[in-house]
Amino acid sequence: MPTMNFAEAIRDALRIEMERDPNVYLIGEDVGTFGNVFGVTKGLIDQFGEKRVRDTPITESAIIGAAVGSAACGLRPVAEIMYIDFIGVALDQLYNQAAKMRYMFGGKITIPMVLRSACGAGRGSAAQHSQSLEAWFMHVPGLRVVMPSTPADAKGLLITAIRDDNPVVFLEHKLLYNTKGEVPEGEYTIPFGQADIKREGKDVTVVATARMVHYALNAAEKLAADGIDVEIVDPRTLSPLDEDTILDSVKKTHKLVIVHEEVKFAGSGAEIAAMVAEKAFDYLDGPILRVAAPFCPVPFAPSLETEFIPSEEKIIEGVKTVVQG
Amino acid sequence: MPTMNFAEAIRDALRIEMERDPNVYLIGEDVGTFGNVFGVTKGLIDQFGEKRVRDTPITESAIIGAAVGSAACGLRPVAEIMYIDFIGVALDQLYNQAAKMRYMFGGKITIPMVLRSACGAGRGSAAQHSQSLEAWFMHVPGLRVVMPSTPADAKGLLITAIRDDNPVVFLEHKLLYNTKGEVPEGEYTIPFGQADIKREGKDVTVVATARMVHYALNAAEKLAADGIDVEIVDPRTLSPLDEDTILDSVKKTHKLVIVHEEVKFAGSGAEIAAMVAEKAFDYLDGPILRVAAPFCPVPFAPSLETEFIPSEEKIIEGVKTVVQG
Amino acid sequence: MPIPKKKMIEMYTTMMKIRMFETKVSELFAANKIPGVVHLYIGEEAVATGVCATLRDTDYITSTHRGHGHLLAKGGDVKLMLAEVFGKKTGYCKGKGGSMHIADIDLGILGANGIVGGGPPLAAGAALAAQYKGTDGVAVCFFGDGASNQGTTHEAMNLAACWKLPVVFVNENNMYGLSSCALNTMCVADVADRAAAFGIPGVVVDGNDVIAVYEAAVEAVKRARKGQGPTLLECKTYRHRGHTEGDPGTAYRSKEEIEEWKKKDPIPRFEKRLLQGKVLTKQTMESILTTIANELAAGEQFAEESPYPETSDLTTDVYVD
Amino acid sequence: MPIPKKKMIEMYTTMMKIRMFETKVSELFAANKIPGVVHLYIGEEAVATGVCATLRDTDYITSTHRGHGHLLAKGGDVKLMLAEVFGKKTGYCKGKGGSMHIADIDLGILGANGIVGGGPPLAAGAALAAQYKGTDGVAVCFFGDGASNQGTTHEAMNLAACWKLPVVFVNENNMYGLSSCALNTMCVADVADRAAAFGIPGVVVDGNDVIAVYEAAVEAVKRARKGQGPTLLECKTYRHRGHTEGDPGTAYRSKEEIEEWKKKDPIPRFEKRLLQGKVLTKQTMESILTTIANELAAGEQFAEESPYPETSDLTTDVYVD
Ligand SMILES: Cc1ncc(C[n+]2csc(CCOP(=O)(O)OP(=O)(O)O)c2C)c(N)n1
Ligand SMILES: Cc1ncc(C[n+]2csc(CCOP(=O)(O)OP(=O)(O)O)c2C)c(N)n1
Ligand SMILES: [Mg+2]
Ligand SMILES: [Mg+2]
């Protein structure tokens, strides 16, 4: 299997789908000649031309709206919001329009679109360029929320997203773009709502998303040295959420730690914890812990940003707390 | 104590604060002559004039932005977004600007503003005029989130909100506007982060917000007949959340049901459940249940809307499930 | 080019259908048969009628909270609309949408919209789809004077201008956004002046003159079909009723102003023209009205007798599986 | 009215301070001393300088992601800015904001802003505060050609127009929003044309001519102070560097274009004028540059030697207690 990085894997998925279906097109700021600020769409305009790789003015409501409207009329747009932090100027088009149209219209309209966006902290980009916000999107009926952690997952999930007939929010952690992994050639899909067990273990379940999957894997290696065998569950899609895989793991390990990068309070981990506290309470040995960002905006200074992002150490500490009771 | 309805209590608070502090002013759509679509601000323009009760064009980003900018420069705006559903066209000004400015600027700016808005279902207003969305606001560091359930709470909390130096989101359930209650005369404040025990009980804790507090109270009366003694905790502010009062209640009853009107998945109740599953796990007798809206937009048809909104029956059922194990 | 007689009659029929539909809705609302709120189009019929008379079934429209007129003019079915307004399972949206969210994708109706300024970006998207596929389809975006202040509207016009999208932005300037008079919410004489910000033509037309609207729309639609890009077409009109049923509409508008505008009612005006031009006789008019009345009566009965959606319908139609 | 000599020298000093500050930041960034990204103002100095030279300390500005020039022109402290750009605890924002979020409320600087179009509504709010309090304070909103497409910008201009708010919208048209040429993102010749949508004056000025900018700003600010409402003042300029440091800026702009604009560099142009007008001698210029260089060196040292914020600072400053 070829090795490629996360950004390349996404580009690969885009290329495959654009070759396959002439109705798939890209729309966003600087996705054309510039090839996206992280280089993700580089070269696609050369292959597919300006019609299918559409640079827009800085006008996010129009970007999403154009995607929604054209999706309603038969196209399959892949829209890009450069950083997910910018969604606030355009959220209406996503949650009141794209997500609700099908329901409001009694099932008589289909909005097959993907909204790709870079998320996450770690590049010194400060409070308005580093958020994740997946909890917000989870809370919106009608949206799918995807958050891949590896190049192979990113590719397969993006192909699924583009083929899916629902509006999908596809969150790409910007510090993953340069991470490498083996990626199957050609087209393949990964079903939504199917978590992946990134590491099997028997002592404690760690549910982690996006970049935190890798932190958790590193933590697990170190914990193994201490005799703690960690199972790592990567939901991959937060909506739909694969409750069964998480519950099965908890039923096996009886212990749960949830790790995500976004702010802990009312974050995505709250839903996972609440779901387990309802559906597998009797299997739990002790408290459910969340290791996540504290309740503050993302700071600029490296010393603070590093502290803001959940660390391997904090994951290890969290796991030990839960295991040692 | 005089009796007044929820809308009058809010108006009373606005009037008191506007009389007290010339820097307090109202800004929003149809808040002037029209007196707000629910009559909340009726008459205030006559007393305070157009300078202090400012009708705007339909332009929510400018409304919130004007509030934030003027708050930064010494005023104390009370901005109104007619329905909280509309926040999507203007959210940036709230979460990236108002909420983060203080932190981003190292504590050197103060944004004393209130954003009032009507929330909630039950009036046949359908998917774009019936949401609550409190979970979104909870997730934003820098914001306060207030959700009163009674006229007296509404008044005291709004006065606190206006005097608070932080940006506050103040959510008014539209089906509460006509509900009556005793309200102390004159000025008084209710501190943020102080839950109110709306009913004492020993068998099970029900945490409920806004309109659901009343549903829970009715349910509790019926459950009492079955010998189940329900304690009802109304957080009143979701951020800050009074964890202690909730935890103390759970430590007493060992059982927890959370009731809110917004969609259950990734809703405000998820945080409360997760918090308890972390901090009072050992006191819990069994699963934490959430009684909340299903995962769909708010439907128009009365038959569906009634089903969408958590009912007394569903609360009773939830409590019985938890009590009977 | 003179407007064919058939088109004139079609427009008369549409205007009357809207007027009678809205009058019926008003009565039904007063009789507590309709849940939620309704925003009626009475007084503004010439706009939707004149514009939609230039469109094909395959063209798109985006509508507003005040959508009944647009939908009827684009061919919406009275029965299905009434049933939806009642919240019945047999309605356009199975009762899930209601007055503010009726759509008919087969007729190119991308939905009424509860968000002021929600429609313009969608219209740009629909026009993009037409351009992308190389059809000569057009999208029409109806929006109010109030909506012309919303940022999303500006963004949509700008994007449409940049890409020469086949879209016509039809501003229905009824002088008020709820209680706010346009004189206080914009400092330009005409909404059409805003076209200058995007380098597109801005046209003002008497929105109570269906012929004038039609003729202006023909031009704008032709431009769009030919790939020459968007037009901002402002139609000056007035709503006779309050913002919603229940709002008397007099707290912010003088009785005199309302009366004056009622004198400019687009319907008698068009009737007179049709009679004078001998396009229709009093008698044929009567028969048209009878047909509409019958259709409405049948629609009402259908709506009344239809069942409400069932509990099991609550969580369907959220996703395509 | 001729511009006082003192004002001319002040403007020269400001322009040079910006140029030298940005050059320093560029070097420090290349040397990996600055985290995150920086957007430099080199080539555009005449805009911030000319505009801010008309303002008082008590006036407000809102800035952008490309904010260093605005901040320095409004009186921002070099030491505190550099320390902030380094992410140090001694910086303007205790290291929490960084380049894109520097503010100094005492100088009326309501912050650089990471959101394109984030500033205009805030500027309207600051102007509202001034009007409300009855001061003759003014707010200036700097925004780019790219930002002129954002809906929030339109909303702010409209609200300011309606309320005659004392705000000057200063558009810095450097022809690009990141990689997108303004020719592809708007269909008007000048951003100033957009003023027509709001019924406010739109003025175009050579943004590389600090005197022209100053004179136009004097007029716009005067209007605002007198309660006559907002102006849209467009300054045509060009950024010499890439969008951010690290972007060569050549993937979307031709070398020729860049070279041509470098010939229009506002600084040599102003220098020539000052020398010819005998406002300054080569020697006094040198001494000004030395002073700035010293200030920058001291600032750099201060920034370098300052500590990073501590872990315990992470969650402070979120709320006022
Ligand atoms: C974003 C948003 N803001 C406010 C409202 C509330 N609202 C509904 S209709 C309306 C007035 C709209 O005025 P206009 O666009 O002129 O249309 P008209 O009602 O006159 O047809 C308002 C303020 C809304 N639905 N959406
Ligand atoms: C809402 C939003 N959209 C996109 C961006 C990404 N972005 C940052 S600066 C920029 C270009 C801005 O162009 P312009 O307004 O002309 O300012 P300039 O960089 O030329 O000074 C873009 C697209 C952003 N920060 N915020
Ligand atoms: Mg109107
Ligand atoms: Mg620019």
PDB file of C-alpha atoms in Angstrom, chain A residues 199 202-208 215-224 226-232 253-259 287-291 311-325:
ATOM      1  CA  ARG A 199      -5.803  -0.433  19.643  1.00  0.00           C
ATOM      2  CA  LYS A 202      -8.732  -5.023  28.116  1.00  0.00           C
ATOM      3  CA  ASP A 203      -8.207  -2.707  31.070  1.00  0.00           C
ATOM      4  CA  VAL A 204      -9.695   0.601  30.076  1.00  0.00           C
ATOM      5  CA  THR A 205     -11.509   2.136  27.147  1.00  0.00           C
ATOM      6  CA  VAL A 206     -10.232   5.392  25.757  1.00  0.00           C
ATOM      7  CA  VAL A 207     -12.486   7.101  23.228  1.00  0.00           C
ATOM      8  CA  ALA A 208     -10.452   9.653  21.312  1.00  0.00           C
ATOM      9  CA  TYR A 215      -1.767  11.069  21.627  1.00  0.00           C
ATOM     10  CA  ALA A 216      -3.820   8.274  23.114  1.00  0.00           C
ATOM     11  CA  LEU A 217      -1.879   5.651  21.179  1.00  0.00           C
ATOM     12  CA  ASN A 218       1.398   7.019  22.489  1.00  0.00           C
ATOM     13  CA  ALA A 219      -0.002   7.166  25.973  1.00  0.00           C
ATOM     14  CA  ALA A 220      -1.182   3.583  25.635  1.00  0.00           C
ATOM     15  CA  GLU A 221       2.323   2.408  24.760  1.00  0.00           C
ATOM     16  CA  LYS A 222       3.669   3.991  27.892  1.00  0.00           C
ATOM     17  CA  LEU A 223       0.828   2.671  29.991  1.00  0.00           C
ATOM     18  CA  ALA A 224       1.471  -0.810  28.662  1.00  0.00           C
ATOM     19  CA  ASP A 226       3.010  -0.029  33.565  1.00  0.00           C
ATOM     20  CA  GLY A 227       0.872  -3.040  32.857  1.00  0.00           C
ATOM     21  CA  ILE A 228      -2.215  -1.143  31.827  1.00  0.00           C
ATOM     22  CA  ASP A 229      -3.761  -2.433  28.640  1.00  0.00           C
ATOM     23  CA  VAL A 230      -5.666   0.348  26.924  1.00  0.00           C
ATOM     24  CA  GLU A 231      -8.321  -0.071  24.243  1.00  0.00           C
ATOM     25  CA  ILE A 232      -8.612   2.928  21.967  1.00  0.00           C
ATOM     26  CA  THR A 253     -13.078  -2.919  30.226  1.00  0.00           C
ATOM     27  CA  HIS A 254     -15.544  -1.381  32.683  1.00  0.00           C
ATOM     28  CA  LYS A 255     -13.637   1.863  32.570  1.00  0.00           C
ATOM     29  CA  LEU A 256     -13.903   4.884  30.331  1.00  0.00           C
ATOM     30  CA  VAL A 257     -11.765   7.890  29.545  1.00  0.00           C
ATOM     31  CA  ILE A 258     -12.775  10.273  26.771  1.00  0.00           C
ATOM     32  CA  VAL A 259     -10.186  12.444  25.104  1.00  0.00           C
ATOM     33  CA  PRO A 287     -16.290   7.509  37.221  1.00  0.00           C
ATOM     34  CA  ILE A 288     -16.071   8.435  33.558  1.00  0.00           C
ATOM     35  CA  LEU A 289     -13.265  10.844  32.956  1.00  0.00           C
ATOM     36  CA  ARG A 290     -12.882  13.402  30.219  1.00  0.00           C
ATOM     37  CA  VAL A 291      -9.472  14.678  29.241  1.00  0.00           C
ATOM     38  CA  SER A 311      -1.198  15.964  26.469  1.00  0.00           C
ATOM     39  CA  GLU A 312       0.003  12.396  26.605  1.00  0.00           C
ATOM     40  CA  GLU A 313       0.784  12.996  30.250  1.00  0.00           C
ATOM     41  CA  LYS A 314      -2.735  14.115  31.000  1.00  0.00           C
ATOM     42  CA  ILE A 315      -4.138  11.118  29.201  1.00  0.00           C
ATOM     43  CA  ILE A 316      -1.839   8.820  31.159  1.00  0.00           C
ATOM     44  CA  GLU A 317      -2.857  10.525  34.367  1.00  0.00           C
ATOM     45  CA  GLY A 318      -6.532  10.237  33.446  1.00  0.00           C
ATOM     46  CA  VAL A 319      -6.229   6.566  32.618  1.00  0.00           C
ATOM     47  CA  LYS A 320      -4.360   5.852  35.822  1.00  0.00           C
ATOM     48  CA  THR A 321      -6.951   7.699  37.862  1.00  0.00           C
ATOM     49  CA  VAL A 322      -9.681   5.615  36.330  1.00  0.00           C
ATOM     50  CA  VAL A 323      -7.812   2.337  36.540  1.00  0.00           C
ATOM     51  CA  GLN A 324      -6.542   2.788  40.035  1.00  0.00           C
ATOM     52  CA  GLY A 325      -9.979   3.993  41.159  1.00  0.00           C
TER      53      GLY A 325
END
